[in-house]
Coordinates of N, CA and C in Angstrom, one line a residue:
M1 N 10.8 -11.1 9.7 CA 11.4 -9.8 9.5 C 11.6 -9.1 10.8
Q2 N 12.7 -8.5 11.0 CA 13.0 -7.8 12.3 C 12.6 -6.4 12.2
C3 N 12.1 -5.8 13.3 CA 11.7 -4.4 13.3 C 13.0 -3.5 13.4
L4 N 12.9 -2.3 13.0 CA 14.0 -1.4 13.2 C 14.1 -1.0 14.7
S5 N 15.2 -0.5 15.1 CA 15.4 -0.1 16.5 C 14.4 1.0 16.8
P6 N 13.9 1.2 18.1 CA 13.0 2.3 18.4 C 13.6 3.7 18.1
T7 N 15.0 3.8 18.4 CA 15.6 5.1 18.2 C 15.6 5.5 16.7
Y8 N 16.0 4.5 15.8 CA 16.0 4.8 14.4 C 14.7 5.0 13.8
R9 N 13.7 4.2 14.3 CA 12.3 4.4 13.8 C 11.8 5.7 14.2
A10 N 12.1 6.2 15.4 CA 11.6 7.5 15.8 C 12.2 8.6 15.0
T11 N 13.5 8.6 14.7 CA 14.1 9.6 14.0 C 13.6 9.6 12.5
A12 N 13.5 8.4 12.0 CA 13.0 8.4 10.6 C 11.6 8.9 10.4
W13 N 10.7 8.5 11.4 CA 9.3 9.0 11.3 C 9.2 10.5 11.6
A14 N 10.1 11.0 12.4 CA 10.0 12.5 12.6 C 10.2 13.2 11.3
A15 N 11.1 12.7 10.4 CA 11.3 13.3 9.1 C 10.1 13.2 8.2
L16 N 9.5 12.0 8.3 CA 8.3 11.7 7.5 C 7.1 12.6 7.9
L17 N 7.0 12.7 9.2 CA 5.8 13.5 9.6 C 5.9 15.0 9.4
T18 N 7.1 15.5 9.2 CA 7.2 16.9 8.9 C 6.9 17.2 7.4
C19 N 6.8 16.2 6.6 CA 6.6 16.4 5.2 C 5.1 16.3 4.9
G20 N 4.3 17.4 5.1 CA 2.9 17.4 4.9 C 2.6 17.5 3.4
L21 N 1.3 17.0 3.0 CA 0.9 17.1 1.7 C -0.2 18.1 1.5
A22 N -0.2 18.9 0.4 CA -1.3 19.8 0.2 C -2.5 19.1 -0.1
A23 N -3.7 19.5 0.4 CA -5.0 18.8 0.2 C -5.5 19.4 -1.1
C24 N -5.9 18.4 -2.0 CA -6.5 18.8 -3.3 C -7.2 17.6 -3.9
D25 N -8.0 17.9 -4.9 CA -8.7 16.8 -5.6 C -8.1 16.5 -6.9
S26 N -6.9 17.1 -7.2 CA -6.1 16.7 -8.4 C -4.8 16.3 -8.0
P27 N -4.2 15.2 -8.6 CA -2.9 14.7 -8.3 C -1.8 15.5 -8.8
T28 N -2.1 16.5 -9.7 CA -1.0 17.3 -10.2 C -0.5 18.3 -9.2
G29 N 0.8 18.7 -9.3 CA 1.3 19.7 -8.5 C 1.5 19.4 -7.1
R30 N 1.7 18.0 -6.8 CA 1.9 17.6 -5.4 C 3.0 16.6 -5.4
T31 N 3.6 16.4 -4.2 CA 4.7 15.5 -4.0 C 4.2 14.3 -3.3
P32 N 4.6 13.0 -3.7 CA 4.2 11.8 -3.0 C 4.7 11.8 -1.6
A33 N 3.9 11.1 -0.7 CA 4.3 11.1 0.7 C 5.4 10.2 1.0
S34 N 6.6 10.6 0.9 CA 7.8 9.9 1.3 C 8.9 10.8 1.5
S35 N 9.9 10.4 2.3 CA 11.1 11.2 2.5 C 12.2 10.5 1.7
G36 N 12.8 11.4 0.8 CA 13.8 10.8 -0.1 C 13.0 10.2 -1.3
S37 N 13.6 9.3 -2.0 CA 13.0 8.7 -3.2 C 12.1 7.6 -2.7
A38 N 11.2 7.1 -3.7 CA 10.3 6.0 -3.4 C 11.1 4.8 -3.1
G39 N 12.3 4.6 -3.6 CA 13.1 3.4 -3.3 C 13.8 3.4 -2.0
T40 N 14.0 4.6 -1.4 CA 14.8 4.7 -0.2 C 14.0 5.6 0.8
P41 N 13.0 5.2 1.5 CA 12.2 6.0 2.3 C 12.9 6.4 3.6
F42 N 13.9 5.7 4.0 CA 14.6 6.0 5.2 C 16.1 6.3 5.0
E43 N 16.4 7.4 4.3 CA 17.7 7.8 4.0 C 18.4 8.3 5.3
A44 N 19.7 8.1 5.4 CA 20.5 8.4 6.6 C 20.4 9.9 6.8
S45 N 20.3 10.7 5.8 CA 20.3 12.2 5.9 C 19.0 12.7 6.6
N46 N 17.9 11.9 6.6 CA 16.7 12.3 7.1 C 16.6 12.1 8.6
T47 N 17.4 12.8 9.4 CA 17.4 12.6 10.8 C 16.7 13.7 11.5
A48 N 16.1 13.4 12.7 CA 15.3 14.4 13.4 C 16.2 15.2 14.3
T49 N 15.8 16.5 14.5 CA 16.6 17.3 15.4 C 16.2 17.1 16.8
D50 N 15.0 16.6 17.0 CA 14.5 16.3 18.4 C 13.8 15.0 18.4
P51 N 14.6 13.9 18.6 CA 14.0 12.5 18.7 C 12.9 12.4 19.7
A52 N 13.0 13.1 20.9 CA 12.0 13.0 21.9 C 10.7 13.5 21.4
A53 N 10.7 14.6 20.7 CA 9.5 15.2 20.2 C 8.9 14.3 19.1
A54 N 9.7 13.6 18.3 CA 9.2 12.7 17.3 C 8.5 11.5 18.0
A55 N 9.1 11.0 19.1 CA 8.5 9.9 19.8 C 7.2 10.2 20.4
Q56 N 7.0 11.5 20.9 CA 5.8 11.9 21.4 C 4.7 12.0 20.3
R57 N 5.1 12.5 19.1 CA 4.1 12.5 18.0 C 3.7 11.1 17.6
L58 N 4.6 10.2 17.6 CA 4.3 8.8 17.3 C 3.3 8.2 18.3
A59 N 3.5 8.5 19.6 CA 2.7 7.9 20.6 C 1.3 8.5 20.6
A60 N 1.2 9.8 20.1 CA -0.1 10.5 20.1 C -1.0 10.1 18.9
N61 N -0.4 9.5 17.9 CA -1.1 9.1 16.7 C -1.1 7.6 16.5
A62 N -2.3 7.0 16.8 CA -2.3 5.5 16.7 C -2.3 5.0 15.3
N63 N -2.6 5.9 14.3 CA -2.7 5.5 12.9 C -1.3 5.5 12.2
V64 N -0.3 6.1 12.9 CA 1.0 6.1 12.2 C 1.6 4.7 12.3
P65 N 2.0 4.1 11.1 CA 2.5 2.7 11.1 C 4.0 2.7 11.5
D66 N 4.4 1.5 11.9 CA 5.8 1.3 12.0 C 6.4 1.0 10.7
S67 N 7.8 1.0 10.6 CA 8.4 0.9 9.3 C 8.0 -0.4 8.5
L68 N 7.7 -1.5 9.1 CA 7.3 -2.7 8.4 C 5.9 -2.6 7.9
H69 N 5.1 -1.6 8.3 CA 3.7 -1.5 7.8 C 3.5 -0.2 7.0
L70 N 4.5 0.4 6.6 CA 4.4 1.7 5.9 C 4.1 1.5 4.4
I71 N 3.1 2.1 3.9 CA 2.7 2.1 2.5 C 3.3 3.4 1.9
S72 N 4.1 3.3 0.9 CA 4.6 4.5 0.1 C 4.7 4.1 -1.3
P73 N 4.9 5.1 -2.2 CA 4.9 4.8 -3.7 C 6.0 3.7 -4.0
G74 N 5.5 2.6 -4.5 CA 6.4 1.5 -4.9 C 6.9 0.6 -3.8
R75 N 6.4 0.8 -2.6 CA 6.9 0.1 -1.4 C 5.8 -0.2 -0.5
V76 N 6.0 -1.4 0.2 CA 5.1 -1.7 1.4 C 6.1 -2.3 2.4
G77 N 6.4 -1.6 3.5 CA 7.4 -2.1 4.4 C 8.7 -2.2 3.7
R78 N 9.3 -3.4 3.9 CA 10.6 -3.7 3.2 C 10.5 -4.2 1.8
L79 N 9.2 -4.5 1.4 CA 9.0 -5.0 0.1 C 9.0 -3.8 -0.9
R80 N 9.6 -4.0 -2.1 CA 9.6 -3.0 -3.1 C 9.1 -3.7 -4.4
L81 N 8.3 -3.0 -5.2 CA 7.8 -3.5 -6.4 C 9.0 -3.6 -7.4
N82 N 8.9 -4.6 -8.2 CA 9.9 -5.0 -9.3 C 11.0 -5.8 -8.7
Q83 N 11.0 -6.1 -7.4 CA 12.1 -6.9 -6.9 C 11.9 -8.4 -7.4
T84 N 13.0 -9.1 -7.5 CA 12.9 -10.5 -8.0 C 12.2 -11.4 -7.0
E85 N 11.7 -12.5 -7.5 CA 11.1 -13.5 -6.7 C 12.2 -14.1 -5.7
K86 N 13.4 -14.3 -6.2 CA 14.5 -14.8 -5.4 C 14.7 -13.8 -4.3
G87 N 14.7 -12.5 -4.6 CA 15.0 -11.5 -3.5 C 13.8 -11.5 -2.5
L88 N 12.6 -11.7 -3.0 CA 11.5 -11.7 -2.1 C 11.6 -12.9 -1.1
L89 N 11.9 -14.0 -1.6 CA 12.0 -15.2 -0.8 C 13.2 -15.1 0.2
A90 N 14.2 -14.4 -0.2 CA 15.3 -14.2 0.8 C 15.0 -13.2 1.9
L91 N 14.0 -12.3 1.6 CA 13.7 -11.2 2.5 C 12.6 -11.7 3.5
V92 N 11.6 -12.5 3.1 CA 10.5 -12.8 3.9 C 10.7 -14.3 4.4
P93 N 10.6 -14.6 5.7 CA 10.7 -16.0 6.1 C 9.7 -16.9 5.5
A94 N 10.1 -18.1 5.2 CA 9.2 -19.0 4.4 C 7.9 -19.3 5.2
G95 N 8.0 -19.3 6.5 CA 6.8 -19.6 7.3 C 5.7 -18.6 7.2
Q96 N 6.0 -17.4 6.7 CA 5.0 -16.3 6.5 C 4.4 -16.4 5.1
L97 N 4.9 -17.2 4.2 CA 4.5 -17.2 2.8 C 3.7 -18.5 2.4
T98 N 2.7 -18.3 1.7 CA 2.0 -19.4 1.0 C 1.9 -19.2 -0.4
K99 N 2.5 -20.1 -1.3 CA 2.5 -19.8 -2.7 C 1.1 -20.1 -3.3
T100 N 0.7 -19.3 -4.2 CA -0.6 -19.5 -4.9 C -0.4 -18.9 -6.3
S101 N -1.5 -18.6 -7.0 CA -1.4 -18.0 -8.4 C -2.5 -17.1 -8.6
Y102 N -2.5 -16.4 -9.7 CA -3.5 -15.5 -10.1 C -3.6 -15.3 -11.6
Q103 N -4.7 -14.8 -12.2 CA -4.8 -14.6 -13.6 C -4.6 -13.2 -14.0
Y104 N -3.9 -12.9 -15.0 CA -3.6 -11.6 -15.5 C -3.5 -11.6 -17.0
Q105 N -4.5 -10.9 -17.7 CA -4.5 -10.8 -19.2 C -4.4 -12.2 -19.8
G106 N -5.2 -13.1 -19.2 CA -5.3 -14.5 -19.8 C -4.2 -15.4 -19.4
A107 N -3.2 -15.0 -18.7 CA -2.1 -15.9 -18.3 C -2.1 -16.1 -16.8
T108 N -1.5 -17.2 -16.4 CA -1.4 -17.5 -15.0 C 0.0 -17.2 -14.5
Y109 N 0.1 -16.5 -13.3 CA 1.3 -16.1 -12.8 C 1.4 -16.5 -11.3
P110 N 2.6 -16.7 -10.7 CA 2.7 -17.0 -9.3 C 2.4 -15.8 -8.4
A111 N 1.9 -16.1 -7.2 CA 1.6 -15.1 -6.2 C 1.9 -15.7 -4.9
Y112 N 2.0 -14.9 -3.9 CA 2.2 -15.3 -2.5 C 1.3 -14.6 -1.5
E113 N 0.7 -15.4 -0.6 CA 0.0 -14.8 0.5 C 0.9 -14.7 1.7
M114 N 1.1 -13.4 2.1 CA 2.1 -13.2 3.2 C 1.4 -12.9 4.5
R115 N 1.6 -13.7 5.5 CA 1.1 -13.4 6.8 C 2.0 -12.5 7.6
D116 N 1.3 -11.7 8.5 CA 2.1 -10.8 9.3 C 2.7 -11.6 10.5
A117 N 4.0 -11.3 10.7 CA 4.7 -12.1 11.8 C 4.2 -11.7 13.2
Q118 N 3.8 -10.5 13.4 CA 3.3 -10.1 14.7 C 1.8 -10.4 14.9
E119 N 1.1 -10.4 13.8 CA -0.4 -10.6 13.9 C -0.8 -11.7 12.8
P120 N -0.5 -13.0 13.1 CA -0.7 -14.0 12.1 C -2.1 -14.2 11.7
N121 N -3.1 -13.7 12.5 CA -4.5 -13.8 12.2 C -5.1 -12.7 11.4
A122 N -4.2 -11.7 11.1 CA -4.6 -10.6 10.3 C -4.8 -11.0 8.9
P123 N -5.6 -10.3 8.1 CA -5.8 -10.7 6.7 C -4.4 -10.7 6.0
P124 N -4.1 -11.8 5.2 CA -2.8 -11.8 4.5 C -2.7 -10.8 3.4
T125 N -1.5 -10.4 3.1 CA -1.2 -9.5 2.0 C -0.8 -10.3 0.8
T126 N -1.4 -10.0 -0.4 CA -1.1 -10.8 -1.6 C 0.0 -10.1 -2.4
L127 N 1.0 -10.9 -2.8 CA 2.1 -10.4 -3.5 C 2.0 -11.1 -4.9
E128 N 1.7 -10.3 -6.0 CA 1.5 -10.8 -7.3 C 2.7 -10.6 -8.2
M129 N 3.2 -11.6 -8.8 CA 4.4 -11.6 -9.7 C 4.0 -11.5 -11.1
D130 N 4.9 -11.1 -12.0 CA 4.8 -11.3 -13.4 C 6.2 -11.6 -14.0
G131 N 6.2 -11.9 -15.3 CA 7.5 -12.4 -15.9 C 7.3 -13.7 -16.5
S132 N 8.4 -14.5 -16.5 CA 8.3 -15.9 -17.0 C 9.3 -16.8 -16.3
E133 N 9.2 -18.1 -16.5 CA 10.1 -19.0 -15.9 C 11.5 -18.8 -16.4
K134 N 11.6 -18.5 -17.7 CA 12.9 -18.3 -18.4 C 13.6 -17.1 -17.9
E135 N 12.9 -16.0 -17.8 CA 13.5 -14.7 -17.4 C 13.4 -14.4 -15.9
G136 N 12.6 -15.2 -15.2 CA 12.4 -15.0 -13.8 C 11.1 -14.1 -13.5
Y137 N 10.7 -14.1 -12.3 CA 9.5 -13.4 -11.9 C 9.9 -12.2 -11.0
R138 N 9.1 -11.1 -11.1 CA 9.3 -10.0 -10.3 C 7.9 -9.5 -9.7
L139 N 8.0 -8.8 -8.6 CA 6.9 -8.4 -7.9 C 6.2 -7.2 -8.6
R140 N 4.9 -7.5 -9.1 CA 4.2 -6.6 -9.9 C 3.2 -5.7 -9.1
R141 N 2.5 -6.3 -8.1 CA 1.5 -5.6 -7.4 C 1.3 -6.2 -6.0
I142 N 0.9 -5.4 -5.1 CA 0.7 -5.8 -3.7 C -0.7 -5.4 -3.3
R143 N -1.5 -6.4 -2.9 CA -2.8 -6.1 -2.4 C -2.9 -6.3 -0.9
I144 N -3.4 -5.3 -0.2 CA -3.4 -5.2 1.2 C -4.9 -5.2 1.8
R145 N -5.2 -6.0 2.7 CA -6.5 -6.0 3.4 C -6.3 -5.9 4.9
D146 N -5.0 -5.8 5.4 CA -4.7 -5.7 6.8 C -4.6 -4.2 7.2
P147 N -5.5 -3.8 8.2 CA -5.5 -2.4 8.6 C -4.2 -1.9 9.3
Q148 N -3.3 -2.8 9.6 CA -2.0 -2.4 10.2 C -1.2 -1.6 9.2
Y149 N -1.4 -1.8 7.9 CA -0.6 -1.1 6.9 C -1.2 0.3 6.6
R150 N -0.4 1.3 6.7 CA -0.9 2.7 6.6 C 0.2 3.5 5.8
T151 N -0.3 4.6 5.2 CA 0.6 5.6 4.7 C 1.2 6.5 5.8
A152 N 2.1 7.3 5.4 CA 2.7 8.2 6.5 C 1.6 9.1 7.1
E153 N 0.5 9.4 6.4 CA -0.5 10.2 6.9 C -1.6 9.4 7.6
G154 N -1.3 8.1 7.8 CA -2.3 7.2 8.6 C -3.4 6.7 7.8
I155 N -3.4 6.7 6.5 CA -4.5 6.2 5.7 C -4.3 4.8 5.2
G156 N -5.3 4.0 5.4 CA -5.3 2.6 5.0 C -6.6 1.9 5.1
V157 N -6.7 0.6 5.3 CA -7.9 -0.1 5.4 C -8.7 0.4 6.6
G158 N -10.0 0.8 6.4 CA -10.8 1.3 7.4 C -10.9 2.8 7.4
S159 N -10.0 3.5 6.7 CA -10.1 4.9 6.6 C -11.3 5.4 5.7
P160 N -11.8 6.6 5.8 CA -12.8 7.1 4.9 C -12.2 7.5 3.6
F161 N -13.0 7.3 2.5 CA -12.5 7.6 1.2 C -12.2 9.1 1.1
G162 N -13.0 10.0 1.7 CA -12.8 11.4 1.7 C -11.4 11.8 2.1
A163 N -10.8 11.1 3.1 CA -9.5 11.4 3.6 C -8.4 11.2 2.6
A164 N -8.6 10.0 1.9 CA -7.6 9.7 0.8 C -7.7 10.7 -0.4
R165 N -9.0 11.0 -0.7 CA -9.1 12.0 -1.8 C -8.6 13.3 -1.5
Q166 N -8.8 13.8 -0.3 CA -8.3 15.1 0.1 C -6.8 15.2 0.2
T167 N -6.2 14.1 0.7 CA -4.8 14.1 0.9 C -3.9 13.8 -0.3
Y168 N -4.4 12.9 -1.2 CA -3.6 12.4 -2.3 C -4.2 12.8 -3.6
G169 N -5.4 13.3 -3.7 CA -6.0 13.5 -5.0 C -6.4 12.2 -5.7
L170 N -7.1 12.3 -6.8 CA -7.5 11.1 -7.5 C -7.4 11.3 -9.0
T171 N -7.0 10.2 -9.7 CA -6.9 10.2 -11.1 C -8.1 9.7 -11.8
R172 N -8.7 8.6 -11.2 CA -9.9 8.1 -11.8 C -10.5 7.0 -10.8
V173 N -11.7 6.6 -11.1 CA -12.4 5.6 -10.4 C -12.8 4.5 -11.4
R174 N -12.5 3.3 -11.1 CA -12.8 2.2 -12.1 C -13.2 0.9 -11.4
F175 N -14.0 0.1 -12.1 CA -14.4 -1.2 -11.6 C -13.3 -2.2 -12.1
N176 N -12.6 -2.8 -11.2 CA -11.4 -3.6 -11.5 C -11.4 -4.9 -10.8
E177 N -11.6 -6.0 -11.5 CA -11.5 -7.3 -10.9 C -12.5 -7.5 -9.8
Q178 N -13.7 -7.1 -10.0 CA -14.8 -7.2 -9.0 C -14.7 -6.2 -7.9
D179 N -13.8 -5.2 -8.0 CA -13.7 -4.2 -6.9 C -13.8 -2.8 -7.5
Y180 N -14.4 -1.9 -6.8 CA -14.4 -0.5 -7.1 C -13.1 0.1 -6.6
V181 N -12.3 0.7 -7.4 CA -11.0 1.1 -7.0 C -10.9 2.6 -7.4
A182 N -10.5 3.4 -6.5 CA -10.2 4.9 -6.7 C -8.7 5.0 -6.8
I183 N -8.2 5.5 -7.9 CA -6.7 5.5 -8.1 C -6.1 6.9 -7.8
S184 N -5.1 6.9 -7.0 CA -4.3 8.1 -6.8 C -3.0 7.9 -7.6
G185 N -3.1 8.5 -8.8 CA -2.0 8.2 -9.8 C -0.6 8.6 -9.4
T186 N -0.5 9.7 -8.7 CA 0.9 10.2 -8.4 C 1.5 9.3 -7.3
M187 N 0.7 8.7 -6.4 CA 1.1 7.8 -5.4 C 1.2 6.4 -5.9
R188 N 0.6 6.1 -7.1 CA 0.5 4.7 -7.6 C -0.1 3.8 -6.6
I189 N -1.2 4.3 -6.0 CA -2.0 3.5 -5.0 C -3.4 3.5 -5.4
G190 N -4.1 2.3 -5.3 CA -5.5 2.2 -5.5 C -6.2 1.9 -4.2
W191 N -7.3 2.6 -4.0 CA -8.1 2.4 -2.8 C -9.3 1.6 -3.1
I192 N -9.4 0.4 -2.6 CA -10.6 -0.5 -2.8 C -11.7 0.0 -1.9
L193 N -12.9 0.3 -2.6 CA -14.0 0.9 -1.8 C -15.0 -0.1 -1.4
D194 N -15.7 0.1 -0.3 CA -16.7 -0.7 0.2 C -18.0 -0.5 -0.6
E195 N -18.4 -1.4 -1.5 CA -19.5 -1.2 -2.4 C -20.8 -1.0 -1.7
K196 N -20.9 -1.5 -0.5 CA -22.1 -1.3 0.3 C -22.3 0.2 0.7
S197 N -21.2 0.9 0.7 CA -21.3 2.3 1.1 C -21.6 3.3 -0.1
L198 N -21.6 2.7 -1.3 CA -21.8 3.5 -2.5 C -23.3 3.8 -2.7
P199 N -23.6 4.8 -3.5 CA -25.0 5.1 -3.8 C -25.7 3.8 -4.4
A200 N -27.0 3.7 -4.1 CA -27.8 2.5 -4.6 C -27.7 2.3 -6.1
K201 N -27.7 3.4 -6.8 CA -27.7 3.3 -8.3 C -26.3 3.6 -8.9
H202 N -25.3 3.2 -8.2 CA -24.0 3.6 -8.7 C -23.6 2.7 -10.0
S203 N -22.8 3.3 -10.8 CA -22.4 2.6 -12.0 C -20.9 2.2 -12.0
R204 N -20.5 1.4 -12.9 CA -19.0 1.0 -13.0 C -18.1 2.2 -13.4
D205 N -18.7 3.2 -14.0 CA -17.9 4.3 -14.4 C -18.2 5.6 -13.7
M206 N -18.5 5.5 -12.4 CA -18.9 6.6 -11.6 C -17.7 7.5 -11.4
S207 N -18.0 8.8 -11.1 CA -16.9 9.8 -10.9 C -16.6 9.9 -9.4
S208 N -15.5 10.5 -9.1 CA -15.1 10.7 -7.7 C -16.1 11.5 -6.9
A209 N -16.7 12.5 -7.6 CA -17.7 13.3 -6.9 C -19.0 12.6 -6.5
D210 N -19.2 11.4 -7.1 CA -20.4 10.6 -6.8 C -20.2 9.7 -5.6
I211 N -19.0 9.6 -5.1 CA -18.7 8.7 -4.0 C -18.8 9.5 -2.6
P212 N -19.6 9.0 -1.7 CA -19.7 9.7 -0.4 C -18.4 9.7 0.3
P213 N -18.0 10.8 0.9 CA -16.7 10.9 1.6 C -16.5 9.9 2.7
A214 N -17.7 9.4 3.3 CA -17.6 8.5 4.4 C -17.4 7.0 3.9
T215 N -17.4 6.8 2.6 CA -17.3 5.4 2.1 C -16.0 4.8 2.6
R216 N -16.1 3.6 3.1 CA -14.9 3.0 3.8 C -14.0 2.4 2.8
I217 N -12.7 2.5 3.0 CA -11.6 1.8 2.3 C -11.5 0.4 2.8
T218 N -11.7 -0.6 2.0 CA -11.6 -2.0 2.4 C -10.3 -2.7 2.0
G219 N -9.5 -2.0 1.1 CA -8.3 -2.6 0.7 C -7.4 -1.6 0.0
V220 N -6.1 -1.9 -0.1 CA -5.2 -1.0 -0.8 C -4.4 -1.8 -1.8
I221 N -4.2 -1.2 -3.0 CA -3.4 -1.8 -4.0 C -2.2 -0.9 -4.4
V222 N -1.0 -1.5 -4.3 CA 0.2 -0.7 -4.6 C 0.7 -1.3 -5.9
V223 N 0.8 -0.4 -7.0 CA 1.2 -0.9 -8.3 C 2.5 -0.2 -8.8
R224 N 3.1 -0.8 -9.8 CA 4.3 -0.2 -10.4 C 3.8 1.1 -11.2

């Protein structure tokens, strides 16, 4: 995958960075962090009035991702949820993908481990499909363990849970497939929490208030 030009990336990110989110513990009454719709985070109309200032902001914030590592509702970089397997294979070079499978509701579905082109030793991103051989498969869920991937506000693997809760709000916390996951429903993003950072007597149905703000995020799940 090729990166966007520096000029285009700077102008697009200037628009993203000017769209702040209200800090709250409830996902209601707030707008997801993206410019334009979830399907088109870099619309042509979102141009910066001062590209030089945007470039300075990018340089000052090491947590701001480039366009290929941006997490937004329904998207991770150029990948979008619900795209076909054929479309996925046309978008990502074959050398970056390893085909595998996973279990969901008692059935086996195809999945892909995607390596980062710039950092091949980084943890792979898991692309989980659903559907059938007859009707075709589509991208259902993306699991991220690579800290290069971040939201527009710079939150991703390694960030404190308190930052995600304050920025995006939380819908619920649940134990899901051996992981403790805090769900930001409006963003359709799940934050996998470091269990070692949780209280010693934590339960599978603990509330957001029981989670220490310093608890580290160890993974990100983007779902439909």
